[in-house]
Coordinates of C-alpha atoms in Angstrom, one line a residue:
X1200 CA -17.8 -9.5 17.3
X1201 CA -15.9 -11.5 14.8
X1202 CA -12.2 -12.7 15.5
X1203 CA -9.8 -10.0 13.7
X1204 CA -7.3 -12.4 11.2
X1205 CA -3.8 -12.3 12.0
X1206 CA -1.6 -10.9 9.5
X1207 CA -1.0 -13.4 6.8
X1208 CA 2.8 -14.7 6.6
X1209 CA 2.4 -13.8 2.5
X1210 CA 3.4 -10.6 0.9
X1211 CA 0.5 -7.9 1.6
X1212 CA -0.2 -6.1 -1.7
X1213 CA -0.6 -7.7 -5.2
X1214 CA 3.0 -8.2 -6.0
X1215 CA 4.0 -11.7 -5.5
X1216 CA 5.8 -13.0 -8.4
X1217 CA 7.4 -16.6 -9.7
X1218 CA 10.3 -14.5 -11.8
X1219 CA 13.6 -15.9 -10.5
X1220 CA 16.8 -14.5 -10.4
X1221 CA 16.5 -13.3 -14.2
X1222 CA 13.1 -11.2 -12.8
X1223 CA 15.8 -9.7 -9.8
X1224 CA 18.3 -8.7 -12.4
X1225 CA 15.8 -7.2 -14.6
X1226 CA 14.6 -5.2 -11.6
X1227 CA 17.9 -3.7 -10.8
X1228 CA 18.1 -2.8 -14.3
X1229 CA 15.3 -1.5 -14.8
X1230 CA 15.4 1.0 -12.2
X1231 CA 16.2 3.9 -13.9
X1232 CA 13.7 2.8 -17.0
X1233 CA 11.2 3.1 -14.2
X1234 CA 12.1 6.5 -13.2
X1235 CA 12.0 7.5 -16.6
X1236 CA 8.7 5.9 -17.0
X1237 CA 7.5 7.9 -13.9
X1238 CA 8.5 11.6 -15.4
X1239 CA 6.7 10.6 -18.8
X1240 CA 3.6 9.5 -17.0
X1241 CA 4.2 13.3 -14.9
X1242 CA 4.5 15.0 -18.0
X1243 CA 1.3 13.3 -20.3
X1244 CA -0.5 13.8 -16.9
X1245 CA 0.0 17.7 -16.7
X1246 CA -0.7 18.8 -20.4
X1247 CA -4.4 16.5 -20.0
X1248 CA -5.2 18.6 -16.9
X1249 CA -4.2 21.8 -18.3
X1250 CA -6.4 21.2 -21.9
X1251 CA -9.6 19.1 -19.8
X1252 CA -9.4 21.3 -16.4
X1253 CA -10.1 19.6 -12.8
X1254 CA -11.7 17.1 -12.1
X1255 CA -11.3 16.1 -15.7
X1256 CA -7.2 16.1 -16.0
X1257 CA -6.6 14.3 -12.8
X1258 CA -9.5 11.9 -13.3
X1259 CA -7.4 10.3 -15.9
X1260 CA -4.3 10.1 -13.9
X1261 CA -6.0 8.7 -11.1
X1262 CA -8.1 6.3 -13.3
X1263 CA -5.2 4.9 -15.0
X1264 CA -3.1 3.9 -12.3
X1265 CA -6.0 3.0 -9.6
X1266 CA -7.4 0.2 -12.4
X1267 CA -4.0 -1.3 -13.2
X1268 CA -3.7 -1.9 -9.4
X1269 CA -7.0 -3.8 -8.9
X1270 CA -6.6 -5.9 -12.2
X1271 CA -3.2 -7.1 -10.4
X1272 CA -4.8 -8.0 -7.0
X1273 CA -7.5 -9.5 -8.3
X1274 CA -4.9 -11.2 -10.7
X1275 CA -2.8 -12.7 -7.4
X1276 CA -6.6 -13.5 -5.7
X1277 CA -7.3 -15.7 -9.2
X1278 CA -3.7 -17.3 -8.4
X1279 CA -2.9 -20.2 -7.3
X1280 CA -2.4 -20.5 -3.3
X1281 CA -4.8 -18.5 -0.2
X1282 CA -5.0 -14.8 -0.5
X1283 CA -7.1 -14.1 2.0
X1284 CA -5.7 -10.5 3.2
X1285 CA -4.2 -9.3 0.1
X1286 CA -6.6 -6.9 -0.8
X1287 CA -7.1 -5.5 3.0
X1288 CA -3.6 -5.2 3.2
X1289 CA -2.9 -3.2 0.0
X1290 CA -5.6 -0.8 0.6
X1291 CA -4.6 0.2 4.0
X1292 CA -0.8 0.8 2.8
X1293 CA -2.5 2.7 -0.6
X1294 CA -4.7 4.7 2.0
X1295 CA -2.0 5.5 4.4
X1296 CA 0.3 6.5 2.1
X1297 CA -2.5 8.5 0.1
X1298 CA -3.8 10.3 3.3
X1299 CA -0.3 10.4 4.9
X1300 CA 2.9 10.2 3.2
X1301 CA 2.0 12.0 -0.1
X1302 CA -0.3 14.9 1.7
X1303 CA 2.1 15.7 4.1
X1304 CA 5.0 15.5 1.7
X1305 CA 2.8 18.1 -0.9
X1306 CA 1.6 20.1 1.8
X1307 CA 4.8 20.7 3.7
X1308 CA 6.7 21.4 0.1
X1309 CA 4.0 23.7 -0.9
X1310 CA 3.1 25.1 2.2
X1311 CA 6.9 26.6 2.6
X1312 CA 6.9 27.9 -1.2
X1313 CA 2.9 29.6 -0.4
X1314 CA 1.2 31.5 1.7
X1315 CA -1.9 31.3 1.0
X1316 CA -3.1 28.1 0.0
X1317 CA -7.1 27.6 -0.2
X1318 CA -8.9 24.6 -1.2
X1319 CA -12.3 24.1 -2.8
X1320 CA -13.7 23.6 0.6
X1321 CA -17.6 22.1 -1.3
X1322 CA -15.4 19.7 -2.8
X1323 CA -12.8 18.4 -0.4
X1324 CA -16.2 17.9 2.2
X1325 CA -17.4 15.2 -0.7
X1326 CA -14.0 13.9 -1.3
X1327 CA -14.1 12.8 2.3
X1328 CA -17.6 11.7 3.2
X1329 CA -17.5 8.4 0.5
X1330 CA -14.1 7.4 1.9
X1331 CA -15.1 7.4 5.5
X1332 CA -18.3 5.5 4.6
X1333 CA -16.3 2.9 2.2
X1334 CA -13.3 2.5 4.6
X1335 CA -15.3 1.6 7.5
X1336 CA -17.2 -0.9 5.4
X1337 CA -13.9 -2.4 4.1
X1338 CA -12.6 -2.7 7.3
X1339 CA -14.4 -1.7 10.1
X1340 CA -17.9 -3.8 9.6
X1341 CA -16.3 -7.0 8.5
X1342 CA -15.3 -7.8 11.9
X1343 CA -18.5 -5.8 13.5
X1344 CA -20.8 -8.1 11.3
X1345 CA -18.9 -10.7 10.1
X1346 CA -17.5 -14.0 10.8
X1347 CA -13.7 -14.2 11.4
X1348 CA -13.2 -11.1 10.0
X1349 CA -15.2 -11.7 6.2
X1350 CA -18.1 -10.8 5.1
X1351 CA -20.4 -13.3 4.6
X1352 CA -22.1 -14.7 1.3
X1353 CA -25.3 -13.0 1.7
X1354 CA -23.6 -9.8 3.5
X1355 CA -21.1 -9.6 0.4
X1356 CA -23.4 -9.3 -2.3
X1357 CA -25.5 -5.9 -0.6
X1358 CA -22.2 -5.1 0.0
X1359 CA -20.9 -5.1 -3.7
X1360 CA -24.2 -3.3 -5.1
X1361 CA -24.2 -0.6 -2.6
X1362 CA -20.4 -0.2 -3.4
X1363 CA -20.4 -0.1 -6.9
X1364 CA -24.0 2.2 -6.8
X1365 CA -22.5 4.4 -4.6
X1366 CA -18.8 5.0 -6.0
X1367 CA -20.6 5.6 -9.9
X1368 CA -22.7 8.2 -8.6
X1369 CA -19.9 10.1 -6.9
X1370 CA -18.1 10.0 -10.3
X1371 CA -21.6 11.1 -12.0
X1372 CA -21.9 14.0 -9.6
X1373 CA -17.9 14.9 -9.9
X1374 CA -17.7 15.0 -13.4
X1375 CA -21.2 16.6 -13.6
X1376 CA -23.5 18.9 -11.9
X1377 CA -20.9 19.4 -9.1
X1378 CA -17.6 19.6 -11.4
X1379 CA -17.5 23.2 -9.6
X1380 CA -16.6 21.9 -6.4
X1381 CA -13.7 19.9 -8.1
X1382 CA -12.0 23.2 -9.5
X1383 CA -9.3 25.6 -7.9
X1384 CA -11.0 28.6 -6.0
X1385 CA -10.0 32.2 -6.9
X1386 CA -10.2 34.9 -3.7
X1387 CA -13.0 37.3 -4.6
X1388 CA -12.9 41.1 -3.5
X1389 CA -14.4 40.3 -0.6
X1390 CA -12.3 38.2 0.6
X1391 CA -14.2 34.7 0.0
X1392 CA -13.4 32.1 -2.3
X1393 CA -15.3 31.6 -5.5
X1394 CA -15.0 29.2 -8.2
X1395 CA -13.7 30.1 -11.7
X1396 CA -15.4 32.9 -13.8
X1397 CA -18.3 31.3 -15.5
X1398 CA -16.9 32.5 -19.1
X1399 CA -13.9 30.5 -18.3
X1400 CA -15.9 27.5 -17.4
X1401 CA -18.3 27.5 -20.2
X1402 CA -14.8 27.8 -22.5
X1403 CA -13.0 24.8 -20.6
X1404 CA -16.0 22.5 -20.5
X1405 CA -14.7 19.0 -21.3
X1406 CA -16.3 18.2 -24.2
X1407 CA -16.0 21.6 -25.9
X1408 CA -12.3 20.8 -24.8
X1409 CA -12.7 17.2 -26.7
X1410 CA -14.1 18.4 -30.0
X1411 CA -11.1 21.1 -30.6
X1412 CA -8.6 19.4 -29.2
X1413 CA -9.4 15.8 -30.2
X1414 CA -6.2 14.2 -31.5
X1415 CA -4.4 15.9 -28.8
X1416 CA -6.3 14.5 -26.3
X1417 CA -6.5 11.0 -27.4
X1418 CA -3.0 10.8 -28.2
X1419 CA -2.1 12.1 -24.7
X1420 CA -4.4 10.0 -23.1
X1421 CA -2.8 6.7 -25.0
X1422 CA 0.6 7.5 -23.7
X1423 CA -0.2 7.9 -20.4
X1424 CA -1.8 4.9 -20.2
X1425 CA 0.7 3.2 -22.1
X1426 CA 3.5 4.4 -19.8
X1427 CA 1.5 3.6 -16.2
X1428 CA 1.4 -0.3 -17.5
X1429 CA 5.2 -0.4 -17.7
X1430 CA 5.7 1.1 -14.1
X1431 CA 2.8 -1.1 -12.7
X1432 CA 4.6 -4.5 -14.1
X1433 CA 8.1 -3.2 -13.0
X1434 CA 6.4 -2.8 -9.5
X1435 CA 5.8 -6.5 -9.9
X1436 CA 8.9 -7.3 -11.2
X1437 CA 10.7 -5.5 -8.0
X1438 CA 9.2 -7.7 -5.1
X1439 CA 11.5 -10.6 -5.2
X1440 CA 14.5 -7.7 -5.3
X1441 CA 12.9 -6.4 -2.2
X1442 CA 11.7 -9.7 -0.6
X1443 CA 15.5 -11.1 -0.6
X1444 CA 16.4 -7.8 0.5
X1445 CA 13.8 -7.2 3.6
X1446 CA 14.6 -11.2 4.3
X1447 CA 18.1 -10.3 5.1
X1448 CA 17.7 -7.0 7.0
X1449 CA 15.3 -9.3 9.1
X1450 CA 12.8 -6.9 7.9
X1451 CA 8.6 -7.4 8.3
X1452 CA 6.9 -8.6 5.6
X1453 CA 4.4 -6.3 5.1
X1454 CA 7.1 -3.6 4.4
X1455 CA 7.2 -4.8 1.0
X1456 CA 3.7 -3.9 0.4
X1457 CA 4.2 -0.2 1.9
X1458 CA 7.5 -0.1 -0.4
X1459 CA 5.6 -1.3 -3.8
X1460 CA 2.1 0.8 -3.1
X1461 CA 4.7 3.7 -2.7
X1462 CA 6.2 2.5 -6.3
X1463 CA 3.4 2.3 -7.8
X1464 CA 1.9 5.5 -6.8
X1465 CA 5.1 7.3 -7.8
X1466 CA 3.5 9.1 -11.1
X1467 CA 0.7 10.6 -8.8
X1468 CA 3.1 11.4 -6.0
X1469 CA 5.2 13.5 -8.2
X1470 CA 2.4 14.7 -10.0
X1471 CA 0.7 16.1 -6.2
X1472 CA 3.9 17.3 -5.2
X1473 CA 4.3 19.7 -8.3
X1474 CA 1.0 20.9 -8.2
X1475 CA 1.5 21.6 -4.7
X1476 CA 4.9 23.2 -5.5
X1477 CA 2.7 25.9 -8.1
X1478 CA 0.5 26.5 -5.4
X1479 CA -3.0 24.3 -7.0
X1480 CA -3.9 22.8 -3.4
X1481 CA -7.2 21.8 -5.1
X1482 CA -5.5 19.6 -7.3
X1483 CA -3.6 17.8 -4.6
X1484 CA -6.8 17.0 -3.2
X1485 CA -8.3 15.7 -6.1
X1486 CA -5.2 13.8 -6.8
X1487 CA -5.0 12.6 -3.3
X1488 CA -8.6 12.0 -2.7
X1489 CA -10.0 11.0 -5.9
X1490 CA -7.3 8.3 -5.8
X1491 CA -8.4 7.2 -2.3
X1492 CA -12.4 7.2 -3.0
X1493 CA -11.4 5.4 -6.7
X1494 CA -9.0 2.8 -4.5
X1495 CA -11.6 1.5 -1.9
X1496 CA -14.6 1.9 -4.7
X1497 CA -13.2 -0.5 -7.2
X1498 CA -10.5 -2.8 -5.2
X1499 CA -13.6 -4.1 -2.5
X1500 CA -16.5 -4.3 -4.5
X1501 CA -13.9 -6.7 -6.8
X1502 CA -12.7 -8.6 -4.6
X1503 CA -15.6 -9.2 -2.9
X1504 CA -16.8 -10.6 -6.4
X1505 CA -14.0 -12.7 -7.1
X1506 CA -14.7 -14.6 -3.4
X1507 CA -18.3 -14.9 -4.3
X1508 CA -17.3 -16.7 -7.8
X1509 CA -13.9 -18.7 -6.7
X1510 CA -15.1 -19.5 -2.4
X1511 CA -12.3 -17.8 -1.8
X1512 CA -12.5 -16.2 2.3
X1513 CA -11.5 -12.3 1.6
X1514 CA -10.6 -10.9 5.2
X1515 CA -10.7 -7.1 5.3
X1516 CA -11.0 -6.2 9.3
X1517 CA -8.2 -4.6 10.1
X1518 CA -5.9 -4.8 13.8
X1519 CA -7.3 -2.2 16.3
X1520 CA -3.6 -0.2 15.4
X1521 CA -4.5 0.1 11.9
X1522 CA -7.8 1.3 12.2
X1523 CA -7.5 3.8 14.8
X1524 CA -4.1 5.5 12.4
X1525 CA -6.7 5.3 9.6
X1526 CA -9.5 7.3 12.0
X1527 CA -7.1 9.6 13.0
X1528 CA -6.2 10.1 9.5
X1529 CA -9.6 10.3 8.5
X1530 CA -10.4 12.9 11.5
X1531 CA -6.7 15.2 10.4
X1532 CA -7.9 15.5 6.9
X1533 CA -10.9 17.9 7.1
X1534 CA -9.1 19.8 10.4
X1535 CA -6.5 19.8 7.0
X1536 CA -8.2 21.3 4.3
X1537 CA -11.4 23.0 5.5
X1538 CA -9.3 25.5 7.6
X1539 CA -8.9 29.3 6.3
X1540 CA -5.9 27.8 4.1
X1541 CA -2.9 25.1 4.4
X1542 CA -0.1 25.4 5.6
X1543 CA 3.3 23.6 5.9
X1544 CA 1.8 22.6 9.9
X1545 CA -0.9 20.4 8.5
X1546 CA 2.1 18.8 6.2
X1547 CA 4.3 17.9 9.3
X1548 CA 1.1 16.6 11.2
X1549 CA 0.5 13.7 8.1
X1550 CA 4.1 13.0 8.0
X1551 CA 3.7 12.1 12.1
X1552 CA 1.2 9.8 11.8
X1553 CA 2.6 8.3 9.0
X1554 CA 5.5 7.4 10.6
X1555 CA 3.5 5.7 13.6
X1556 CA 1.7 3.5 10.8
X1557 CA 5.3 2.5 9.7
X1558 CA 6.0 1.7 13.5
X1559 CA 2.7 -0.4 13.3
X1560 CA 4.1 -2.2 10.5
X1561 CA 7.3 -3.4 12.3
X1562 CA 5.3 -4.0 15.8

């Protein structure tokens, strides 16, 4: 088995910046723009998922903010100095706070508003069978397989193809023949779940949706992109606010990461926690879980490219800690959501381990 890295003295996530003190100052004025920012990208992110429907609406959302994010690691990776663990790092604080923090924060909201909340169960069950497979190969197999922890050349470009093959078929299948399993679930007379009435599917089919409401669409679709960027480059912007800070609280390093991946994923979290609040539990999990299968599909596959081109060593195995918190997570997710219906319990149960991972992070 190959030697697990130890956590690299550098900032974990894609956030390391050369800004000086002017780059502080903006960030401490620029904290309510971001907040702002956050509530517009909310707002853009609603009305598109109301015209396009699920998957469709939250596609976008998740999309937008889940590219932005692997353009700036693999911007730090094409950087000068050694970034070996930067991209392991930021996807286990995305994924924890994905599968953790923001889950148990929605569920534990909604679940105290609702009774009866029931998820598509079809879809939730494919939600989670491509991030257990893709999380194991971003940080299990490396050090299984590996040496030192990386992949090596000829391992890493299998590795690519099979990621890349097998994350654009799940997007072909969600947005396609099984867009069904992706939609909110409305209790029949007997009791059981069925999707929406067909009528009401034919009339909400996206492209139907695109050629009525075109300009709408587009122009909604514009701003929210345009108003994720700003947040993204604030993010940035923030870290040496939050390095100086964390330096003299004698705080870890790798808090910084968990603090920016939270910043960064604030237009979604807000976005989960309102749909959670109207009682649409299968939006939280295509908001949740879309983000998470999009997240491991496109950050390994490119950073696994950019060490092929640059020789740059890419470490992904994870600590023993961290990747027994992410199979417990892994394991509390379908107990979660393919249960007679959510409840404020399952909520409290993510928030726990959650709060071990932030323990793991100061150990």
């Amino acid at each position: 088995m190959g030697r697990v890295p130890r956590p690299s003295p550098r900032r974990p996530l894609s956030l390391r910046t050369s800004a000086g003190s002017g780059a502080v100052g903006g960030a401490r004025g620029d904290r309510h723009g971001d907040r702002r920012l956050c509530l517009r990208v909310v707002t853009q992110a609603e009305h598109l998922a109301r015209r396009l429907g699920d998957p469709y609406g939250t596609l976008v959302l998740t999309l937008s903010i889940v590219l932005i994010e692997v353009v700036l690691i693999s911007a730090v990776m094409l950087g000068p100095g050694e970034h070996a663990t930067v991209a392991r790092d930021s996807v286990m604080a995305v994924s924890m706070i994905i599968l953790d923090l923001v889950i148990g924060v929605a569920l534990l909201a909604g679940g105290l508003r609702h009774d009866d909340l029931r998820p598509n169960r079809a879809g939730v069950s494919a939600y989670l069978a491509f991030p257990t497979v893709l999380l194991a190969v971003a940080f299990a197999f490396p050090g299984l397989i590996g040496t030192e922890g990386t992949y090596t050349t000829g391992q890493r470009i299998p590795i690519v193809i099979l990621t890349v093959f097998l994350y654009g078929f799940f997007l072909h299948r969600q947005t396609g023949a099984q867009r069904m399993d992706f939609q909110e679930v409305v209790p029949s007379r007997g009791g059981a779940d069925a999707p929406a009435p067909e009528a009401e599917q034919q009339r909400n089919r996206p492209f139907d949706v695109l050629i009525r409401h075109r300009s709408e669409v587009v122009a909604r679709t514009v701003l929210l992109v345009a108003t994720v960027v700003p947040i993204v480059l604030l993010s940035h912007d923030m870290a040496a606010l939050l390095d100086d800070g964390l330096g003299r609280a004698g705080a870890p390093v790798a808090l910084s990461g968990v603090l920016i991946a939270t910043i960064v994923f604030l237009p979604e979290t807000i976005t989960t926690i309102r749909a959670a609040l109207n009682g649409e539990i299968q939006r939280v999990s295509n908001l949740c879980h879309g983000a998470l299968v999009s997240t491991v599909g496109l950050t390994v596959p490119a950073v696994l490219t950019i060490g092929l081109l640059t020789g740059q060593d890419v470490a992904l195995a994870e600590s023993p800690a961290h990747l027994v918190l992410l199979g417990l997570s892994l394991l509390l997710t379908p107990i979660t959501f393919t249960g007679p219906r959510v409840t404020a319990l399952h909520g409290a149960a993510h928030l726990m381990l959650f709060v071990l991972y932030g323990l793991s992070v100061f150990s």
